[in-house]
Coordinates of C-alpha atoms in Angstrom, one line a residue:
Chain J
X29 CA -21.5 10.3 6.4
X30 CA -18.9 7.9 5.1
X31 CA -17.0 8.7 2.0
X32 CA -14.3 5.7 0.6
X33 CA -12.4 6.7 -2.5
X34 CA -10.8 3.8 -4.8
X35 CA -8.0 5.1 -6.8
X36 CA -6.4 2.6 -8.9
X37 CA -3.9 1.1 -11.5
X38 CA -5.4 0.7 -14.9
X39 CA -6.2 -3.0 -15.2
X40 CA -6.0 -3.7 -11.4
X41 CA -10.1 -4.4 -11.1
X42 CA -10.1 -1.3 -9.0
X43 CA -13.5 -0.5 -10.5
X44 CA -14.4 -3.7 -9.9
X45 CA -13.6 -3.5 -6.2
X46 CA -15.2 0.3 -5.8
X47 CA -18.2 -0.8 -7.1
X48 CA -18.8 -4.4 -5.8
X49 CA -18.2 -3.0 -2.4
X50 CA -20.5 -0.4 -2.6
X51 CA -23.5 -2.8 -3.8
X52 CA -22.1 -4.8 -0.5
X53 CA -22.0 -2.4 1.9
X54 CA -25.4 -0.6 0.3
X55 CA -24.0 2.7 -0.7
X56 CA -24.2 5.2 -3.2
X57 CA -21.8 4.7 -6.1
X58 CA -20.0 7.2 -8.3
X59 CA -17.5 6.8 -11.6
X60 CA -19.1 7.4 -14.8
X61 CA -22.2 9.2 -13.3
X62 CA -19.7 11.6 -12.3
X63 CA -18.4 12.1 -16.5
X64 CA -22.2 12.2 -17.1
X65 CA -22.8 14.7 -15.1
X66 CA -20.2 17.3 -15.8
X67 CA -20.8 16.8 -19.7
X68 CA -24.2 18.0 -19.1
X69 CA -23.2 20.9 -17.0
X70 CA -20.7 21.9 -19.8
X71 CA -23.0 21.0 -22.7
X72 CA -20.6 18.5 -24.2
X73 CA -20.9 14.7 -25.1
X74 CA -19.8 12.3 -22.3
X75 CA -17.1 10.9 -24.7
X76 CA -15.5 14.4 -25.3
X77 CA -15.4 14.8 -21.5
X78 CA -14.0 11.7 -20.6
X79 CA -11.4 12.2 -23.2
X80 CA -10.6 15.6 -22.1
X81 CA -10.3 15.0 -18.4
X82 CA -8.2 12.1 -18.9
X83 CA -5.5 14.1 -20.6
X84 CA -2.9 15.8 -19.0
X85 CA -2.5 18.4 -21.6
X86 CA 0.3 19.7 -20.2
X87 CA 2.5 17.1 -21.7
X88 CA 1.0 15.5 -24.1
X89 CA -1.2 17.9 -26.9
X90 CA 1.9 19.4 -27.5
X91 CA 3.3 15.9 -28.7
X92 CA 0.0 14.6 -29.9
X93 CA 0.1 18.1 -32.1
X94 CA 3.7 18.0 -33.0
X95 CA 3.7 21.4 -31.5
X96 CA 6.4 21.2 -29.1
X97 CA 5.5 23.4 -26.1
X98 CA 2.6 24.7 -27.4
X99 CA -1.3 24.0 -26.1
X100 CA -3.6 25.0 -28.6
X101 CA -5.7 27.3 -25.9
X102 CA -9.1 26.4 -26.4
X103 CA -8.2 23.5 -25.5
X104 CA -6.4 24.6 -22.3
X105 CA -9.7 26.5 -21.4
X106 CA -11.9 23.5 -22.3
X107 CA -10.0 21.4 -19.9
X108 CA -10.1 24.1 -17.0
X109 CA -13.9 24.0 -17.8
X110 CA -14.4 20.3 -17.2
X111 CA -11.9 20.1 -14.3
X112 CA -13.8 23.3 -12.4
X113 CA -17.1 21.3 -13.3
X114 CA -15.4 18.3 -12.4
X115 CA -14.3 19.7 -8.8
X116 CA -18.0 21.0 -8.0
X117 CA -19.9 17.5 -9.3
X118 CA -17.9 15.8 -6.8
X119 CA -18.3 18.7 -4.0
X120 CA -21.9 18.5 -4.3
X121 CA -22.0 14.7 -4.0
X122 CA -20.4 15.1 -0.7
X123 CA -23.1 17.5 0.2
X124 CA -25.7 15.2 -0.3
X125 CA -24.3 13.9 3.2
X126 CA -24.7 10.3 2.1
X127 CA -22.6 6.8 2.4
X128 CA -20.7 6.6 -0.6
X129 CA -17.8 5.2 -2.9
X130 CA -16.4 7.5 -5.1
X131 CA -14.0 5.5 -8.2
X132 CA -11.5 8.2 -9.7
X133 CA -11.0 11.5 -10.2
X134 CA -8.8 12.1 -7.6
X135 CA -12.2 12.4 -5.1
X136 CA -9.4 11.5 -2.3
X137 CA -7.9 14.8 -2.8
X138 CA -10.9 17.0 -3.7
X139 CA -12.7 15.6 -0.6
X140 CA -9.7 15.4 1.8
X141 CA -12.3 17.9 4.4
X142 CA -14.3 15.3 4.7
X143 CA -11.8 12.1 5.9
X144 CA -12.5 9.3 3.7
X145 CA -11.0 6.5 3.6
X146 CA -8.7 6.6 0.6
X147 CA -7.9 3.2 -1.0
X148 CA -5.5 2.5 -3.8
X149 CA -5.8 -0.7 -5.9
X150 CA -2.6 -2.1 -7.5
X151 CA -1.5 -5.3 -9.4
X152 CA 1.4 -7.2 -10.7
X153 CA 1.7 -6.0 -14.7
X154 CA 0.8 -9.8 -15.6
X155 CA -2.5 -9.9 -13.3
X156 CA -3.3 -6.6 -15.2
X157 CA -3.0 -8.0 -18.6
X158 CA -4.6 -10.9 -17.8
X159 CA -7.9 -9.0 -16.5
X160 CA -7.4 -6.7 -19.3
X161 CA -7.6 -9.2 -21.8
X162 CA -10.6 -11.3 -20.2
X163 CA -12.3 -7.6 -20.2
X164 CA -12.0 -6.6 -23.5
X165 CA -14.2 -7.4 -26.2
X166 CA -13.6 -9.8 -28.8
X167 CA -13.9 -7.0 -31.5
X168 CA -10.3 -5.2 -29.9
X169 CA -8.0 -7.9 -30.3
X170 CA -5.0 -5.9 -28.8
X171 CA -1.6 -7.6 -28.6
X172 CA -0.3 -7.8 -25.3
X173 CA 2.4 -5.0 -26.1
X174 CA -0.5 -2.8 -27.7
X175 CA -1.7 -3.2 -24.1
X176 CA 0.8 -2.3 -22.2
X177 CA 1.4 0.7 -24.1
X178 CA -2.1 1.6 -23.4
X179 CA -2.2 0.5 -19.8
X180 CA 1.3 2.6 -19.4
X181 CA -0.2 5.9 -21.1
X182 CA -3.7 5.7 -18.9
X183 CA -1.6 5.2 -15.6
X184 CA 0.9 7.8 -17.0
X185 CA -2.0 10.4 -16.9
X186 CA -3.3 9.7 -13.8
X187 CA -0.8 10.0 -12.1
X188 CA 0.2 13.7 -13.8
X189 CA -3.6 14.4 -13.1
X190 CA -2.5 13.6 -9.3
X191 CA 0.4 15.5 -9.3
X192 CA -0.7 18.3 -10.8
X193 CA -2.8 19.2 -7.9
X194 CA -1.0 17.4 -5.0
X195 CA 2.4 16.7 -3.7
X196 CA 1.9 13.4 -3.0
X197 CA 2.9 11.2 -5.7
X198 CA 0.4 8.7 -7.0
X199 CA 0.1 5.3 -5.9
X200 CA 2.5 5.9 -2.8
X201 CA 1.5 4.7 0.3
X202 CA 1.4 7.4 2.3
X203 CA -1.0 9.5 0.4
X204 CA -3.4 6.6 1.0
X205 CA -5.3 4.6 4.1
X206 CA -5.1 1.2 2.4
X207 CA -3.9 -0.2 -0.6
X208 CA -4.7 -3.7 -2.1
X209 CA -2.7 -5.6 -4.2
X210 CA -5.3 -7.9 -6.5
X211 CA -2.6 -10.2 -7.7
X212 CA -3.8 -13.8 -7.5
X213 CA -7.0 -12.7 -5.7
X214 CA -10.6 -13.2 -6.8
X215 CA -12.2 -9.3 -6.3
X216 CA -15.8 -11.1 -6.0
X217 CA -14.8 -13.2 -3.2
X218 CA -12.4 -10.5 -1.4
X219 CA -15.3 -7.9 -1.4
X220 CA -17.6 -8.6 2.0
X221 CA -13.4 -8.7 3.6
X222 CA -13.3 -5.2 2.3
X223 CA -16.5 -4.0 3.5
X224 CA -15.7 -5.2 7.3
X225 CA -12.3 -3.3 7.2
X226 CA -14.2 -0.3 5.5
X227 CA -16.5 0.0 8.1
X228 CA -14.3 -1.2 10.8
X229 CA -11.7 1.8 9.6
X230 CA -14.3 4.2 10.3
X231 CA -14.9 3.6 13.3
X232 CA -11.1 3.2 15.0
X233 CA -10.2 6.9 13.9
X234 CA -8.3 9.0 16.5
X235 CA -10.8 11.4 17.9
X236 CA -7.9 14.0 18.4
Chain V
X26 CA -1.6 -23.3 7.3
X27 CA -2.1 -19.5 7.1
X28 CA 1.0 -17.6 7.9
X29 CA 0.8 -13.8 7.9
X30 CA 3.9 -11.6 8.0
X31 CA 4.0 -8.5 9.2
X32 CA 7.0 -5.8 7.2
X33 CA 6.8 -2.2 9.0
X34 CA 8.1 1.2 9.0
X35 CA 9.8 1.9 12.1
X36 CA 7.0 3.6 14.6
X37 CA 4.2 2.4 12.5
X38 CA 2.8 0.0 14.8
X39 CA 3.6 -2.8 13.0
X40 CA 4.6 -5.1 15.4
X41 CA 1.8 -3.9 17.6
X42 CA -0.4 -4.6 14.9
X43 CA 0.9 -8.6 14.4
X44 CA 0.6 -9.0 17.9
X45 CA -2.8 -7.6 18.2
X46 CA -3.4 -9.8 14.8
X47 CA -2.5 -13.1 16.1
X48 CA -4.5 -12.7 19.0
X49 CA -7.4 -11.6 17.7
X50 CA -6.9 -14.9 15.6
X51 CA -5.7 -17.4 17.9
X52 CA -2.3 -18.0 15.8
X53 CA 0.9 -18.2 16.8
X54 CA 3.1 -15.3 17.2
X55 CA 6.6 -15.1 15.9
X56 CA 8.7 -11.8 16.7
X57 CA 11.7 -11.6 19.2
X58 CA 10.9 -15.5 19.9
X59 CA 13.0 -15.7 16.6
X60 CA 16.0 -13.6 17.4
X61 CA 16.1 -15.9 21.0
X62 CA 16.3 -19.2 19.1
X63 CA 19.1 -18.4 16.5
X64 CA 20.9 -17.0 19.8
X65 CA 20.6 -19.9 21.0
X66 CA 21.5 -21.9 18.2
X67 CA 24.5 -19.6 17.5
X68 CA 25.4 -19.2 21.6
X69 CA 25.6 -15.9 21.4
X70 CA 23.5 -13.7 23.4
X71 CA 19.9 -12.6 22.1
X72 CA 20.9 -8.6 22.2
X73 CA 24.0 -9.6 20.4
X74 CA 22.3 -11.3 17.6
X75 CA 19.4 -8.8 17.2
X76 CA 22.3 -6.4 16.7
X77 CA 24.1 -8.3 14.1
X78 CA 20.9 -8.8 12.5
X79 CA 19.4 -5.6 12.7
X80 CA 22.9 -4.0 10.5
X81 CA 23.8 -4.2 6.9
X82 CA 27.4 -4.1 7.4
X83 CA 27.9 -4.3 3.8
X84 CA 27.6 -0.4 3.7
X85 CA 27.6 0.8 7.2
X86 CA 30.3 -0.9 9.5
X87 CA 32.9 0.1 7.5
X88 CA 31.8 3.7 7.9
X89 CA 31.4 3.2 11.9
X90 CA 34.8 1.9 11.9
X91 CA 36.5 4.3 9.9
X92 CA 37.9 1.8 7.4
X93 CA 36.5 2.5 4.1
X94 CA 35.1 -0.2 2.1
X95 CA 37.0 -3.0 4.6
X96 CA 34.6 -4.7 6.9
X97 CA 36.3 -7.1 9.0
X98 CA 36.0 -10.5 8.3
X99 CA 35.1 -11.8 11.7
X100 CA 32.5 -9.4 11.5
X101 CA 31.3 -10.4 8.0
X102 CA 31.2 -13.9 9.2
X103 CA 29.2 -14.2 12.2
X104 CA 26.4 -12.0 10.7
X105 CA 26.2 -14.7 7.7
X106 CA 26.1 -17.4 10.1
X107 CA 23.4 -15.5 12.1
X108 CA 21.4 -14.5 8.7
X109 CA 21.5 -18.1 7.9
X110 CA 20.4 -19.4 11.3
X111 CA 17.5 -16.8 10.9
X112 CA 16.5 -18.9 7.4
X113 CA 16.2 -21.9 8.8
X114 CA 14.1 -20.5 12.1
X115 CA 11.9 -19.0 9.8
X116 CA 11.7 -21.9 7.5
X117 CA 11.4 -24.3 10.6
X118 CA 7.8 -21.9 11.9
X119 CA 6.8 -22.4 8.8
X120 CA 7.5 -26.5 8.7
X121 CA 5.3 -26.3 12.0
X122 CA 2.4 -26.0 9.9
X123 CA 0.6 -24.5 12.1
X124 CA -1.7 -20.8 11.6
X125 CA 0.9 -17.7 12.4
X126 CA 2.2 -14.4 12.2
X127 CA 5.4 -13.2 11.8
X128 CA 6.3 -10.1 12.1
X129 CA 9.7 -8.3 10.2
X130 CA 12.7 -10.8 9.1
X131 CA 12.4 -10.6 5.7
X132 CA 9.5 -13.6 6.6
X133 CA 7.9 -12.8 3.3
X134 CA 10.5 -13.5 1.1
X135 CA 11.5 -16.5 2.7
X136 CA 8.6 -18.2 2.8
X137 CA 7.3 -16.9 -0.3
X138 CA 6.5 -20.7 -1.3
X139 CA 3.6 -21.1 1.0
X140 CA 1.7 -18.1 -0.3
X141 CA 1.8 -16.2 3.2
X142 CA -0.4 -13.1 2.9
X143 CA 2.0 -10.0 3.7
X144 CA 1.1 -6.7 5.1
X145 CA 3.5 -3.7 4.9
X146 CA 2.6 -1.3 7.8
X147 CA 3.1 2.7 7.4
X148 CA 2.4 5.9 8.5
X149 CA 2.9 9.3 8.2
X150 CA 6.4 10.8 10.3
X151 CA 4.1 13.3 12.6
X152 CA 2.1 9.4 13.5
X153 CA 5.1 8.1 14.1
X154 CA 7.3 10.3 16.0
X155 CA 3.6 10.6 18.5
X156 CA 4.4 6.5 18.9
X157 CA 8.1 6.6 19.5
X158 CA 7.2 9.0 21.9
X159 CA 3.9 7.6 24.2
X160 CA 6.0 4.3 23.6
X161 CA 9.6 5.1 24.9
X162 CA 10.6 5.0 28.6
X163 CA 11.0 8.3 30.8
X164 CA 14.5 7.4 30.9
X165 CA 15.2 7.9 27.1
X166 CA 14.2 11.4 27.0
X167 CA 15.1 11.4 23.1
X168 CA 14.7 14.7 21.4
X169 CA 12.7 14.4 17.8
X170 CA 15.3 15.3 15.9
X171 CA 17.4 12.2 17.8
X172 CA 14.1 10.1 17.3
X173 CA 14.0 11.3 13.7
X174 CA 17.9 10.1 13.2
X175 CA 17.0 6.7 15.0
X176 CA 14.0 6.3 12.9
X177 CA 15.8 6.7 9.5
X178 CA 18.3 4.7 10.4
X179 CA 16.4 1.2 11.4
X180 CA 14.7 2.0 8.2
X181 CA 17.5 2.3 6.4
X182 CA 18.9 -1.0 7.9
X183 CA 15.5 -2.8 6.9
X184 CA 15.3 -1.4 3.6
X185 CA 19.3 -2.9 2.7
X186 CA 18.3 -6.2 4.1
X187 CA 15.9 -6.4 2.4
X188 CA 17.3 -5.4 -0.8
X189 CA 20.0 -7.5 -0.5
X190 CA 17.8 -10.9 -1.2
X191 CA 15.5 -9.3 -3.5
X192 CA 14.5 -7.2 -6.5
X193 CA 11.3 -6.0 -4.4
X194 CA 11.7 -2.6 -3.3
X195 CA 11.0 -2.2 0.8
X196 CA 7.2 -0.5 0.6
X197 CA 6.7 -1.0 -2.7
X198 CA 3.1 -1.9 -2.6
X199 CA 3.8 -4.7 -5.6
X200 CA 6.2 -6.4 -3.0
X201 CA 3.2 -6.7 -0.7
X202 CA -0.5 -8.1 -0.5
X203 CA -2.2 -5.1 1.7
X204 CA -0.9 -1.8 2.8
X205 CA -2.1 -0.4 6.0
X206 CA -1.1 3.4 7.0
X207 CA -2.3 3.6 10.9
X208 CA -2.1 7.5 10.8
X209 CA -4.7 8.8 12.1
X210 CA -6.2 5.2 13.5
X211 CA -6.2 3.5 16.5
X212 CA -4.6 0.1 16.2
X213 CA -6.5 -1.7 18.8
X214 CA -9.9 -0.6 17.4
X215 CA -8.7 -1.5 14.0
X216 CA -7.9 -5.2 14.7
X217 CA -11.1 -7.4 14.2
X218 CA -11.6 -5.7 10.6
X219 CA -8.1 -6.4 9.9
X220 CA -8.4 -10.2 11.2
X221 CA -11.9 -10.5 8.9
X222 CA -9.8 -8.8 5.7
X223 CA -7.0 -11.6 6.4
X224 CA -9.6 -14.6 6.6
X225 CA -11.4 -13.3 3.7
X226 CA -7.8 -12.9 1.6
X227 CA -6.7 -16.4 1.5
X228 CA -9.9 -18.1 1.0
X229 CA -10.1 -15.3 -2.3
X230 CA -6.9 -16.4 -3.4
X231 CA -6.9 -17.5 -7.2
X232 CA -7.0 -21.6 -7.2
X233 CA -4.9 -21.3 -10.4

């Protein structure tokens, strides 16, 4: 079996990338089925735990709440919940023993036993508000500072949900196999590219 | 014209990896070939200039030498006629217009007006210290804490180079196009995905 895991910046079409490739290379695909899945388990709405695992709590409820240092602790447990559930969803995908690609969650890390090969998807900040802004709807009409600020607060808590579990500091090369820069490059047309290295990856491990 | 340059951590495999690229491509190659011709242009002799080249004596010749903060001129002078020779080799490859790969020089920045695609090679220190060591001669019996010291210092040495000319951090994956960490792969196996990735890259390049 053959797990790749696309972590990426908000706005960087790394979601785009995980999932084209896995509809090229004919493999299962994971992201929101994984949110769908663990909201079930936990008996909550998919919104509530989408919201809730993309918060680093930590940090931010006790600004959010204007209680400085405090968590409110059912929400502390809540969290817990979802990231326990969250942890066995994704171990029991990898049981299946099937091909996959796996957006998110920090799947590199949770499934580090198995060897996948971990790619990280980046983007110059204009590339990313360009995408952003072709993406959105025509209802949110968000300025491009409004988006930023958004785009800075999503990364921000990805990366604290990284670093809460792993020394390895988001988005630094190291803690990755490949990463891919989508500046000035048409996803679509990069993917079957991708799917060669993918495959061709697997197969020029070090047996040792 | 394609041109592909090749930036590397020290015991990565990066230059094994352009080599291997070209190859596997039929492009040129561009690598010590360099260092020769501005030795030749400069009459000085090819170690000399690789030398010259390889410091940033802004910060550490004046350390070397004991002087604080006083490089000697003669010094000073002879690497900016060097690092100005090595501009306009680069910049003549690139006039060839012919299909290459250059590996380390800073080739990215200079020829960052014909859109070369540029790889940054990594890998983990335990990867490369096993290179430094299968590669280097029975001679140089270096310990690893020796090979450690050697390593961090080329690095170091590439880093201020670069950093000199630009705002672009040495690694940063927003300085680059792809990202390859080799621990844990074998180079040679790797090549052909890596030369159908490159292929794919320019022809997904953004016509705007």
């Amino acid at each position: 079996m053959r797990i790749i895991t696309v972590s990426r910046e908000f706005g960087s079409g790394g979601r785009e990338l995980g999932k084209r490739l896995a509809t090229e290379l004919g493999w299962d695909y994971y992201d929101r089925e994984i949110i769908a899945e663990i909201a079930r388990k936990c008996s909550v709405s998919e919104d509530y735990a989408h919201y809730m695992l993309g918060q680093t709590f930590s940090s931010s409820a006790a600004i959010t709440m204007g209680q400085s240092f405090h968590i409110p602790e059912v929400l502390q447990s809540t969290q817990i919940k979802l990231l326990r559930e969250q942890t066995n969803v994704i171990k029991e995908i990898a049981a299946r023993d099937r091909d996959c690609v796996i957006v998110g969650r920090n799947a590199d890390l949770l499934l580090r036993d198995y060897n996948p090969l971990n790619i990280f998807v980046c983007a110059d900040t204009a590339s990313k508000i360009k995408r952003c802004a072709e993406r959105s709807g025509k209802d949110e009409n968000l300025s491009e500072k409004e988006l930023l600020k958004n785009m800075k607060a999503i990364d921000k808590n990805r990366k604290n949900s990284r670093e809460m579990i792993s020394d390895s500091p988001w988005g630094d090369p190291k803690g990755y196999n490949l990463i891919i820069n989508t500046s000035g490059v048409e996803i679509k047309k990069l993917i079957p590219s991708v799917a060669v290295f993918a495959k061709g990856w697997f197969e020029s491990k070090d047996k040792d």
